[in-house]
PDB file of C-alpha atoms and ligand atoms in Angstrom:
ATOM      1  CA  MET A   1      11.170  -1.483 284.911  1.00  0.00           C
ATOM      2  CA  HIS A   2      12.992  -1.913 281.358  1.00  0.00           C
ATOM      3  CA  GLU A   3      10.026  -2.227 278.989  1.00  0.00           C
ATOM      4  CA  ARG A   4      12.251  -4.628 276.593  1.00  0.00           C
ATOM      5  CA  CYS A   5      13.730  -6.640 279.621  1.00  0.00           C
ATOM      6  CA  LEU A   6      12.157 -10.167 279.780  1.00  0.00           C
ATOM      7  CA  PHE A   7      12.666 -10.577 283.733  1.00  0.00           C
ATOM      8  CA  CYS A   8      11.210  -7.202 284.348  1.00  0.00           C
ATOM      9  CA  ARG A   9       8.151  -8.212 282.333  1.00  0.00           C
ATOM     10  CA  ILE A  10       8.061 -11.337 284.220  1.00  0.00           C
ATOM     11  CA  VAL A  11       8.099  -9.271 287.369  1.00  0.00           C
ATOM     12  CA  ALA A  12       5.158  -6.705 286.175  1.00  0.00           C
ATOM     13  CA  GLY A  13       2.987 -10.164 285.133  1.00  0.00           C
ATOM     14  CA  GLU A  14       3.471  -9.480 281.213  1.00  0.00           C
ATOM     15  CA  ILE A  15       4.932 -12.898 280.751  1.00  0.00           C
ATOM     16  CA  PRO A  16       3.798 -16.026 282.950  1.00  0.00           C
ATOM     17  CA  ALA A  17       6.146 -17.632 284.791  1.00  0.00           C
ATOM     18  CA  ASP A  18       5.870 -20.712 287.560  1.00  0.00           C
ATOM     19  CA  ILE A  19       6.443 -18.171 290.394  1.00  0.00           C
ATOM     20  CA  ILE A  20       7.240 -20.005 293.857  1.00  0.00           C
ATOM     21  CA  HIS A  21       8.358 -16.641 295.904  1.00  0.00           C
ATOM     22  CA  GLU A  22       7.278 -12.906 295.820  1.00  0.00           C
ATOM     23  CA  ASP A  23       7.948 -10.149 298.350  1.00  0.00           C
ATOM     24  CA  ASP A  24       8.648  -6.341 297.938  1.00  0.00           C
ATOM     25  CA  LEU A  25      12.152  -6.942 296.805  1.00  0.00           C
ATOM     26  CA  VAL A  26      12.725 -10.057 295.124  1.00  0.00           C
ATOM     27  CA  LEU A  27      10.827 -13.011 292.918  1.00  0.00           C
ATOM     28  CA  ALA A  28      11.785 -16.546 292.554  1.00  0.00           C
ATOM     29  CA  PHE A  29      10.607 -18.731 289.625  1.00  0.00           C
ATOM     30  CA  ARG A  30      11.332 -21.874 288.089  1.00  0.00           C
ATOM     31  CA  ASP A  31      14.059 -21.750 284.843  1.00  0.00           C
ATOM     32  CA  ILE A  32      12.145 -22.431 281.612  1.00  0.00           C
ATOM     33  CA  ASN A  33      15.110 -24.710 280.562  1.00  0.00           C
ATOM     34  CA  PRO A  34      16.006 -26.701 283.799  1.00  0.00           C
ATOM     35  CA  GLN A  35      19.555 -27.978 284.308  1.00  0.00           C
ATOM     36  CA  ALA A  36      18.769 -30.040 287.368  1.00  0.00           C
ATOM     37  CA  PRO A  37      15.624 -31.220 289.140  1.00  0.00           C
ATOM     38  CA  THR A  38      15.661 -27.828 290.935  1.00  0.00           C
ATOM     39  CA  HIS A  39      16.566 -24.878 288.851  1.00  0.00           C
ATOM     40  CA  VAL A  40      15.124 -21.751 290.283  1.00  0.00           C
ATOM     41  CA  LEU A  41      16.021 -18.478 289.269  1.00  0.00           C
ATOM     42  CA  VAL A  42      15.766 -15.516 292.027  1.00  0.00           C
ATOM     43  CA  ILE A  43      16.049 -12.097 291.037  1.00  0.00           C
ATOM     44  CA  PRO A  44      15.625  -8.876 292.106  1.00  0.00           C
ATOM     45  CA  LYS A  45      12.174  -7.021 291.358  1.00  0.00           C
ATOM     46  CA  HIS A  46      13.960  -3.880 290.268  1.00  0.00           C
ATOM     47  CA  HIS A  47      16.351  -4.043 287.512  1.00  0.00           C
ATOM     48  CA  ILE A  48      20.113  -4.509 287.532  1.00  0.00           C
ATOM     49  CA  ASP A  49      21.857  -5.587 284.493  1.00  0.00           C
ATOM     50  CA  SER A  50      24.075  -8.012 286.535  1.00  0.00           C
ATOM     51  CA  ALA A  51      26.286  -8.764 289.420  1.00  0.00           C
ATOM     52  CA  ALA A  52      28.673  -6.398 288.116  1.00  0.00           C
ATOM     53  CA  ASP A  53      26.211  -3.745 288.750  1.00  0.00           C
ATOM     54  CA  ILE A  54      25.760  -4.620 292.627  1.00  0.00           C
ATOM     55  CA  GLY A  55      26.460  -1.196 294.689  1.00  0.00           C
ATOM     56  CA  PRO A  56      27.215  -0.238 298.343  1.00  0.00           C
ATOM     57  CA  THR A  57      23.382   0.414 298.808  1.00  0.00           C
ATOM     58  CA  ASP A  58      21.967  -3.044 297.892  1.00  0.00           C
ATOM     59  CA  GLY A  59      22.838  -4.614 301.122  1.00  0.00           C
ATOM     60  CA  ASP A  60      19.481  -5.235 302.023  1.00  0.00           C
ATOM     61  CA  LEU A  61      18.485  -6.822 298.602  1.00  0.00           C
ATOM     62  CA  LEU A  62      21.610  -9.108 298.753  1.00  0.00           C
ATOM     63  CA  ALA A  63      20.472 -10.350 302.037  1.00  0.00           C
ATOM     64  CA  ARG A  64      16.917 -11.039 301.052  1.00  0.00           C
ATOM     65  CA  LEU A  65      18.333 -12.509 297.734  1.00  0.00           C
ATOM     66  CA  TRP A  66      20.132 -15.201 299.756  1.00  0.00           C
ATOM     67  CA  ALA A  67      17.564 -15.835 302.340  1.00  0.00           C
ATOM     68  CA  THR A  68      15.032 -16.605 299.714  1.00  0.00           C
ATOM     69  CA  ILE A  69      17.480 -18.962 298.221  1.00  0.00           C
ATOM     70  CA  ALA A  70      18.043 -20.621 301.581  1.00  0.00           C
ATOM     71  CA  ASP A  71      14.295 -20.790 302.309  1.00  0.00           C
ATOM     72  CA  VAL A  72      13.621 -22.330 298.643  1.00  0.00           C
ATOM     73  CA  ALA A  73      16.418 -24.734 298.978  1.00  0.00           C
ATOM     74  CA  ASP A  74      14.429 -25.992 302.232  1.00  0.00           C
ATOM     75  CA  ARG A  75      11.164 -26.207 300.552  1.00  0.00           C
ATOM     76  CA  GLU A  76      12.718 -28.154 297.686  1.00  0.00           C
ATOM     77  CA  GLY A  77      14.078 -30.718 300.069  1.00  0.00           C
ATOM     78  CA  LEU A  78      17.798 -30.220 298.766  1.00  0.00           C
ATOM     79  CA  SER A  79      19.236 -31.503 302.155  1.00  0.00           C
ATOM     80  CA  ARG A  80      22.199 -33.045 300.226  1.00  0.00           C
ATOM     81  CA  GLY A  81      23.128 -29.866 298.740  1.00  0.00           C
ATOM     82  CA  TRP A  82      22.731 -27.116 296.112  1.00  0.00           C
ATOM     83  CA  ARG A  83      24.464 -24.635 294.146  1.00  0.00           C
ATOM     84  CA  VAL A  84      24.148 -20.892 293.149  1.00  0.00           C
ATOM     85  CA  VAL A  85      25.439 -19.485 289.986  1.00  0.00           C
ATOM     86  CA  THR A  86      25.539 -16.196 288.327  1.00  0.00           C
ATOM     87  CA  ASN A  87      26.706 -15.589 285.101  1.00  0.00           C
ATOM     88  CA  VAL A  88      28.156 -12.174 284.151  1.00  0.00           C
ATOM     89  CA  GLY A  89      28.788 -11.215 280.707  1.00  0.00           C
ATOM     90  CA  ARG A  90      29.415 -12.767 277.302  1.00  0.00           C
ATOM     91  CA  ASP A  91      32.232 -15.372 278.530  1.00  0.00           C
ATOM     92  CA  ALA A  92      30.050 -16.497 281.451  1.00  0.00           C
ATOM     93  CA  GLY A  93      27.168 -17.198 278.902  1.00  0.00           C
ATOM     94  CA  GLN A  94      24.734 -14.504 280.486  1.00  0.00           C
ATOM     95  CA  SER A  95      21.793 -14.510 278.091  1.00  0.00           C
ATOM     96  CA  VAL A  96      19.338 -12.194 280.208  1.00  0.00           C
ATOM     97  CA  GLU A  97      20.543  -8.723 281.234  1.00  0.00           C
ATOM     98  CA  HIS A  98      18.836  -8.478 284.311  1.00  0.00           C
ATOM     99  CA  LEU A  99      20.648  -9.976 287.689  1.00  0.00           C
ATOM    100  CA  HIS A 100      19.343 -13.520 288.472  1.00  0.00           C
ATOM    101  CA  LEU A 101      20.820 -16.252 290.790  1.00  0.00           C
ATOM    102  CA  HIS A 102      20.415 -19.643 289.331  1.00  0.00           C
ATOM    103  CA  LEU A 103      19.497 -22.306 292.564  1.00  0.00           C
ATOM    104  CA  LEU A 104      20.220 -25.773 290.928  1.00  0.00           C
ATOM    105  CA  GLY A 105      19.938 -29.299 293.079  1.00  0.00           C
ATOM    106  CA  GLY A 106      18.431 -32.562 293.289  1.00  0.00           C
ATOM    107  CA  ARG A 107      21.366 -34.119 291.340  1.00  0.00           C
ATOM    108  CA  PRO A 108      25.343 -34.755 292.225  1.00  0.00           C
ATOM    109  CA  MET A 109      27.130 -31.871 290.374  1.00  0.00           C
ATOM    110  CA  ALA A 110      30.632 -31.491 288.974  1.00  0.00           C
ATOM    111  CA  TRP A 111      33.637 -29.391 289.598  1.00  0.00           C
ATOM    112  CA  PRO A 112      35.021 -27.279 287.896  1.00  0.00           C
ATOM    113  CA  PRO A 113      31.719 -25.969 285.970  1.00  0.00           C
ATOM    114  CA  GLY A 114      31.883 -26.020 282.395  1.00  0.00           C
TER     115      GLY A 114
HETATM  116  P1  DGP B   1      21.721 -16.830 281.787  1.00  0.00           P
HETATM  117  O1  DGP B   1      22.361 -17.899 280.781  1.00  0.00           O
HETATM  118  O2  DGP B   1      22.699 -17.037 283.204  1.00  0.00           O
HETATM  119  O3  DGP B   1      21.625 -15.492 281.667  1.00  0.00           O
HETATM  120  O4  DGP B   1      20.378 -17.482 282.556  1.00  0.00           O
HETATM  121  C1  DGP B   1      19.062 -17.271 281.967  1.00  0.00           C
HETATM  122  C2  DGP B   1      18.039 -18.114 282.226  1.00  0.00           C
HETATM  123  O5  DGP B   1      17.057 -17.676 281.795  1.00  0.00           O
HETATM  124  C3  DGP B   1      18.116 -19.165 281.443  1.00  0.00           C
HETATM  125  O6  DGP B   1      18.601 -20.725 282.293  1.00  0.00           O
HETATM  126  C4  DGP B   1      16.950 -19.684 280.594  1.00  0.00           C
HETATM  127  C5  DGP B   1      15.993 -18.832 281.624  1.00  0.00           C
HETATM  128  N1  DGP B   1      15.104 -18.375 280.847  1.00  0.00           N
HETATM  129  C6  DGP B   1      15.280 -17.655 279.666  1.00  0.00           C
HETATM  130  N2  DGP B   1      13.890 -16.924 279.270  1.00  0.00           N
HETATM  131  C7  DGP B   1      13.034 -17.438 280.333  1.00  0.00           C
HETATM  132  C8  DGP B   1      11.424 -17.436 280.389  1.00  0.00           C
HETATM  133  O7  DGP B   1      10.948 -16.591 279.602  1.00  0.00           O
HETATM  134  N3  DGP B   1      10.922 -17.785 281.807  1.00  0.00           N
HETATM  135  C9  DGP B   1      11.696 -18.489 282.576  1.00  0.00           C
HETATM  136  N4  DGP B   1      10.861 -18.740 283.401  1.00  0.00           N
HETATM  137  N5  DGP B   1      13.070 -18.520 282.435  1.00  0.00           N
HETATM  138  C10 DGP B   1      13.488 -18.145 281.378  1.00  0.00           C
END
């Protein structure tokens, strides 16, 4: 755990969140500032700064992250489609330096994203 990391503190239960899935590897909770009717953040429980820091030993974690996303999308009823975004670094608008996948759905989405 990184003591000053917001998402590590959510994992530790120090900051409340609307948690919709938790297992040994990942946590999923609703974004505090939703950009779509469904906006869920899916994160690894252990600290990784961003997708740029995923390594060759993270295969099980990646599988779990994506399986969780598909399960949450199903539970949220996103049968018309959904989008996953992960921001890396300043230009992409990453504001929390703990890897998180945004699951967005429940409305039509434009492409390219802004
Ligand atoms: P990004 O900009 O890609 O780093 O996304 C960070 C997201 O985290 C942003 O959509 C808002 C969300 N967020 C920030 N602080 C909190 C919080 O305390 N609780 C929850 N649930 N979400 C948060």
